[in-house]
Structure formats: C-alpha cells, structure tokens
Amino acid sequence: GFPSVGQFLTLYFLRAEELVGWTLARIHQGEAGREAQLVEVFSPEPDAELYAWMVSEATRLAAAFDPGSVSAATTCPELTRALLRNRFRPGEELPIHYWHREGRPFEEPFRFNGNWGDAPLLPYAERWWGTPANDEERPR
C-alpha cells in the first residue's frame, strides 16, 4: 500500500506446523500521533485461549512502533474475551445494519473485526507516495 496509509504487520500462528490463525495490524499517524489497530484477528475455529495468545503477540509487535494507543473492534464473543484478557477496554457498541436483496435472514455466525469497509484505511492518506498530492506527479 501507499506509505502514507501506514504500515501493515502480519503474523501467522502455527501449532505443530498447522496454520491456526493470523493477525493483521496497522501502524499509522492519527490525530493524536502514532496509532495501532488490530485490523484482523482470525482463526477458522474461534477459541478464547488461542485468540488471547494471538492478541498478545500482535499487540507486542505493534508496541515496538511506540503507538499512543492500540485499538480493535469485533463482534466475535471469543475475541472479545481475549481482548479483555489482554487489558483492552470496552468501547462503544456500533450497530450493524443488515439487508439482503432477497430478504434472507441474518445467518449466524457473522463476525466483523476492524477489517470492513474503509476502516483499515482511515484516516485517508493526505499525500501520494510521500510527495504532495499533485496529479502531475502521480504515476499513471
């Protein structure tokens, strides 16, 4: 991605050479300075113990960049417990609006983390590849 969007950090988690999950964190400049966000914490078999380990390691890696804060968002109950265990504090609940063109009901489980919409890209970059945003300087 573009440098001004920040840096993304990926960790893969293995048990006896089997991939059991991954995390994606973003380090970026926010209004209050450098910030970190756990964009994605995923395992195909959600488990609070596994998630606690994954959150701990991803947060430790993000801490090496000296952010003023580390944030995360999820609708997953196991991940919520893992975040609380790692001393994240609850924030505001955000409503999820669901609509299906054929009127189908909401199917469980349906889990959101920080990796939805434009959330991993906000705030949007004000500069293009480290230079002033100028159409003449943009690659075509």
PDB file of C-alpha atoms in Angstrom:
ATOM      1  CA  GLY A   1       0.000   0.000   0.000  1.00  0.00           C
ATOM      2  CA  PHE A   2       0.902   3.661  -0.018  1.00  0.00           C
ATOM      3  CA  PRO A   3       3.418   4.630   2.676  1.00  0.00           C
ATOM      4  CA  SER A   4       1.216   7.436   3.994  1.00  0.00           C
ATOM      5  CA  VAL A   5      -1.569   4.915   4.739  1.00  0.00           C
ATOM      6  CA  GLY A   6       0.741   3.341   7.301  1.00  0.00           C
ATOM      7  CA  GLN A   7       2.474   0.046   7.758  1.00  0.00           C
ATOM      8  CA  PHE A   8       0.696  -3.305   7.957  1.00  0.00           C
ATOM      9  CA  LEU A   9       2.076  -6.102  10.126  1.00  0.00           C
ATOM     10  CA  THR A  10       1.035  -9.716   9.575  1.00  0.00           C
ATOM     11  CA  LEU A  11       1.550 -12.611  11.953  1.00  0.00           C
ATOM     12  CA  TYR A  12       0.728 -16.254  11.226  1.00  0.00           C
ATOM     13  CA  PHE A  13       0.065 -18.640  14.113  1.00  0.00           C
ATOM     14  CA  LEU A  14       1.049 -22.293  13.927  1.00  0.00           C
ATOM     15  CA  ARG A  15       0.504 -25.325  16.145  1.00  0.00           C
ATOM     16  CA  ALA A  16       2.703 -28.256  15.135  1.00  0.00           C
ATOM     17  CA  GLU A  17       3.151 -26.751  11.653  1.00  0.00           C
ATOM     18  CA  GLU A  18      -0.614 -26.305  11.177  1.00  0.00           C
ATOM     19  CA  LEU A  19      -1.834 -22.772  10.444  1.00  0.00           C
ATOM     20  CA  VAL A  20      -4.414 -21.988  13.133  1.00  0.00           C
ATOM     21  CA  GLY A  21      -4.882 -18.249  12.584  1.00  0.00           C
ATOM     22  CA  TRP A  22      -3.446 -14.892  11.614  1.00  0.00           C
ATOM     23  CA  THR A  23      -3.472 -11.259  12.605  1.00  0.00           C
ATOM     24  CA  LEU A  24      -3.163  -8.039  10.654  1.00  0.00           C
ATOM     25  CA  ALA A  25      -2.198  -4.843  12.472  1.00  0.00           C
ATOM     26  CA  ARG A  26      -1.845  -1.341  11.080  1.00  0.00           C
ATOM     27  CA  ILE A  27       0.526   1.339  12.344  1.00  0.00           C
ATOM     28  CA  HIS A  28      -0.363   4.849  11.150  1.00  0.00           C
ATOM     29  CA  GLN A  29      -0.314   8.522  12.023  1.00  0.00           C
ATOM     30  CA  GLY A  30      -3.613   9.606  13.570  1.00  0.00           C
ATOM     31  CA  GLU A  31      -4.873  12.869  15.018  1.00  0.00           C
ATOM     32  CA  ALA A  32      -3.198  12.128  18.342  1.00  0.00           C
ATOM     33  CA  GLY A  33       0.078  10.823  16.872  1.00  0.00           C
ATOM     34  CA  ARG A  34       1.127   7.297  16.021  1.00  0.00           C
ATOM     35  CA  GLU A  35      -1.652   4.737  16.483  1.00  0.00           C
ATOM     36  CA  ALA A  36      -2.009   0.986  16.053  1.00  0.00           C
ATOM     37  CA  GLN A  37      -5.088  -1.009  15.144  1.00  0.00           C
ATOM     38  CA  LEU A  38      -5.668  -4.749  15.171  1.00  0.00           C
ATOM     39  CA  VAL A  39      -7.434  -4.840  11.817  1.00  0.00           C
ATOM     40  CA  GLU A  40      -7.969  -8.601  11.749  1.00  0.00           C
ATOM     41  CA  VAL A  41      -7.607 -11.426  14.249  1.00  0.00           C
ATOM     42  CA  PHE A  42      -8.864 -14.635  12.673  1.00  0.00           C
ATOM     43  CA  SER A  43      -8.977 -18.343  13.319  1.00  0.00           C
ATOM     44  CA  PRO A  44     -11.288 -20.730  11.468  1.00  0.00           C
ATOM     45  CA  GLU A  45     -12.025 -22.345  14.844  1.00  0.00           C
ATOM     46  CA  PRO A  46     -12.577 -19.482  17.319  1.00  0.00           C
ATOM     47  CA  ASP A  47     -11.143 -20.192  20.732  1.00  0.00           C
ATOM     48  CA  ALA A  48     -10.657 -17.641  23.529  1.00  0.00           C
ATOM     49  CA  GLU A  49      -7.285 -19.120  24.583  1.00  0.00           C
ATOM     50  CA  LEU A  50      -5.921 -19.082  21.046  1.00  0.00           C
ATOM     51  CA  TYR A  51      -7.226 -15.554  20.482  1.00  0.00           C
ATOM     52  CA  ALA A  52      -5.668 -14.374  23.762  1.00  0.00           C
ATOM     53  CA  TRP A  53      -2.264 -15.587  22.524  1.00  0.00           C
ATOM     54  CA  MET A  54      -2.789 -14.020  19.081  1.00  0.00           C
ATOM     55  CA  VAL A  55      -3.864 -10.647  20.523  1.00  0.00           C
ATOM     56  CA  SER A  56      -0.928 -10.672  22.932  1.00  0.00           C
ATOM     57  CA  GLU A  57       1.628 -11.307  20.186  1.00  0.00           C
ATOM     58  CA  ALA A  58       0.111  -8.850  17.708  1.00  0.00           C
ATOM     59  CA  THR A  59      -0.071  -6.159  20.389  1.00  0.00           C
ATOM     60  CA  ARG A  60       3.517  -6.828  21.421  1.00  0.00           C
ATOM     61  CA  LEU A  61       4.667  -6.433  17.810  1.00  0.00           C
ATOM     62  CA  ALA A  62       2.647  -3.212  17.419  1.00  0.00           C
ATOM     63  CA  ALA A  63       4.120  -1.867  20.672  1.00  0.00           C
ATOM     64  CA  ALA A  64       7.583  -1.932  19.066  1.00  0.00           C
ATOM     65  CA  PHE A  65       6.407   1.033  16.941  1.00  0.00           C
ATOM     66  CA  ASP A  66       5.612   3.042  20.103  1.00  0.00           C
ATOM     67  CA  PRO A  67       1.960   3.879  19.347  1.00  0.00           C
ATOM     68  CA  GLY A  68      -0.015   6.088  21.705  1.00  0.00           C
ATOM     69  CA  SER A  69      -2.874   3.579  21.532  1.00  0.00           C
ATOM     70  CA  VAL A  70      -3.819   0.194  20.148  1.00  0.00           C
ATOM     71  CA  SER A  71      -7.446  -0.331  19.125  1.00  0.00           C
ATOM     72  CA  ALA A  72      -9.522  -3.285  17.973  1.00  0.00           C
ATOM     73  CA  ALA A  73     -13.138  -3.976  17.052  1.00  0.00           C
ATOM     74  CA  THR A  74     -15.050  -7.233  16.865  1.00  0.00           C
ATOM     75  CA  THR A  75     -18.445  -8.867  17.066  1.00  0.00           C
ATOM     76  CA  CYS A  76     -16.858 -12.231  17.948  1.00  0.00           C
ATOM     77  CA  PRO A  77     -17.523 -13.243  21.599  1.00  0.00           C
ATOM     78  CA  GLU A  78     -14.313 -15.316  21.867  1.00  0.00           C
ATOM     79  CA  LEU A  79     -12.204 -12.457  20.524  1.00  0.00           C
ATOM     80  CA  THR A  80     -13.959 -10.007  22.843  1.00  0.00           C
ATOM     81  CA  ARG A  81     -12.949 -12.171  25.825  1.00  0.00           C
ATOM     82  CA  ALA A  82      -9.371 -12.367  24.504  1.00  0.00           C
ATOM     83  CA  LEU A  83      -9.162  -8.582  24.098  1.00  0.00           C
ATOM     84  CA  LEU A  84     -10.458  -8.025  27.642  1.00  0.00           C
ATOM     85  CA  ARG A  85      -7.953 -10.578  28.951  1.00  0.00           C
ATOM     86  CA  ASN A  86      -5.209  -8.549  27.229  1.00  0.00           C
ATOM     87  CA  ARG A  87      -6.389  -5.392  29.029  1.00  0.00           C
ATOM     88  CA  PHE A  88      -8.276  -3.801  26.136  1.00  0.00           C
ATOM     89  CA  ARG A  89     -11.197  -1.844  27.481  1.00  0.00           C
ATOM     90  CA  PRO A  90     -14.686  -1.952  26.017  1.00  0.00           C
ATOM     91  CA  GLY A  91     -15.689   0.916  23.763  1.00  0.00           C
ATOM     92  CA  GLU A  92     -18.967   1.973  22.297  1.00  0.00           C
ATOM     93  CA  GLU A  93     -21.124  -0.603  20.563  1.00  0.00           C
ATOM     94  CA  LEU A  94     -21.653   0.120  16.902  1.00  0.00           C
ATOM     95  CA  PRO A  95     -24.856  -1.081  15.245  1.00  0.00           C
ATOM     96  CA  ILE A  96     -24.673  -3.395  12.263  1.00  0.00           C
ATOM     97  CA  HIS A  97     -27.294  -2.810   9.612  1.00  0.00           C
ATOM     98  CA  TYR A  98     -28.151  -5.849   7.534  1.00  0.00           C
ATOM     99  CA  TRP A  99     -30.054  -6.046   4.271  1.00  0.00           C
ATOM    100  CA  HIS A 100     -30.305  -8.860   1.772  1.00  0.00           C
ATOM    101  CA  ARG A 101     -31.835  -8.210  -1.637  1.00  0.00           C
ATOM    102  CA  GLU A 102     -33.781 -11.487  -1.437  1.00  0.00           C
ATOM    103  CA  GLY A 103     -34.946 -10.875   2.141  1.00  0.00           C
ATOM    104  CA  ARG A 104     -32.907 -13.724   3.606  1.00  0.00           C
ATOM    105  CA  PRO A 105     -32.432 -13.656   7.388  1.00  0.00           C
ATOM    106  CA  PHE A 106     -29.115 -12.889   9.041  1.00  0.00           C
ATOM    107  CA  GLU A 107     -27.114 -16.116   9.241  1.00  0.00           C
ATOM    108  CA  GLU A 108     -25.005 -16.783  12.321  1.00  0.00           C
ATOM    109  CA  PRO A 109     -22.122 -16.672  12.931  1.00  0.00           C
ATOM    110  CA  PHE A 110     -21.348 -13.445  11.134  1.00  0.00           C
ATOM    111  CA  ARG A 111     -18.235 -11.811  12.545  1.00  0.00           C
ATOM    112  CA  PHE A 112     -16.794  -8.403  11.951  1.00  0.00           C
ATOM    113  CA  ASN A 113     -13.396  -7.174  13.085  1.00  0.00           C
ATOM    114  CA  GLY A 114     -11.701  -3.932  12.060  1.00  0.00           C
ATOM    115  CA  ASN A 115     -11.418  -5.255   8.503  1.00  0.00           C
ATOM    116  CA  TRP A 116     -14.650  -3.934   6.992  1.00  0.00           C
ATOM    117  CA  GLY A 117     -15.384  -1.025   4.677  1.00  0.00           C
ATOM    118  CA  ASP A 118     -12.718   1.667   4.682  1.00  0.00           C
ATOM    119  CA  ALA A 119     -11.888   1.337   8.389  1.00  0.00           C
ATOM    120  CA  PRO A 120      -8.341  -0.032   7.834  1.00  0.00           C
ATOM    121  CA  LEU A 121      -7.547   2.953   5.574  1.00  0.00           C
ATOM    122  CA  LEU A 122      -8.840   5.785   7.771  1.00  0.00           C
ATOM    123  CA  PRO A 123      -7.641   8.421   8.084  1.00  0.00           C
ATOM    124  CA  TYR A 124      -7.114   8.582   4.332  1.00  0.00           C
ATOM    125  CA  ALA A 125      -3.654   9.498   3.132  1.00  0.00           C
ATOM    126  CA  GLU A 126      -3.160  13.207   2.514  1.00  0.00           C
ATOM    127  CA  ARG A 127      -0.026  12.636   0.459  1.00  0.00           C
ATOM    128  CA  TRP A 128       0.724  10.405  -2.506  1.00  0.00           C
ATOM    129  CA  TRP A 129       3.838   8.249  -2.069  1.00  0.00           C
ATOM    130  CA  GLY A 130       5.384  10.748   0.310  1.00  0.00           C
ATOM    131  CA  THR A 131       5.067  13.701  -2.090  1.00  0.00           C
ATOM    132  CA  PRO A 132       2.455  16.468  -2.195  1.00  0.00           C
ATOM    133  CA  ALA A 133      -0.778  15.310  -3.792  1.00  0.00           C
ATOM    134  CA  ASN A 134      -0.381  16.637  -7.316  1.00  0.00           C
ATOM    135  CA  ASP A 135      -1.843  14.977 -10.415  1.00  0.00           C
ATOM    136  CA  GLU A 136       1.257  15.794 -12.466  1.00  0.00           C
ATOM    137  CA  GLU A 137       3.439  13.861 -10.012  1.00  0.00           C
ATOM    138  CA  ARG A 138       1.217  10.776  -9.783  1.00  0.00           C
ATOM    139  CA  PRO A 139       2.236   7.677 -11.732  1.00  0.00           C
ATOM    140  CA  ARG A 140      -0.168   6.758 -14.492  1.00  0.00           C
TER     141      ARG A 140
END
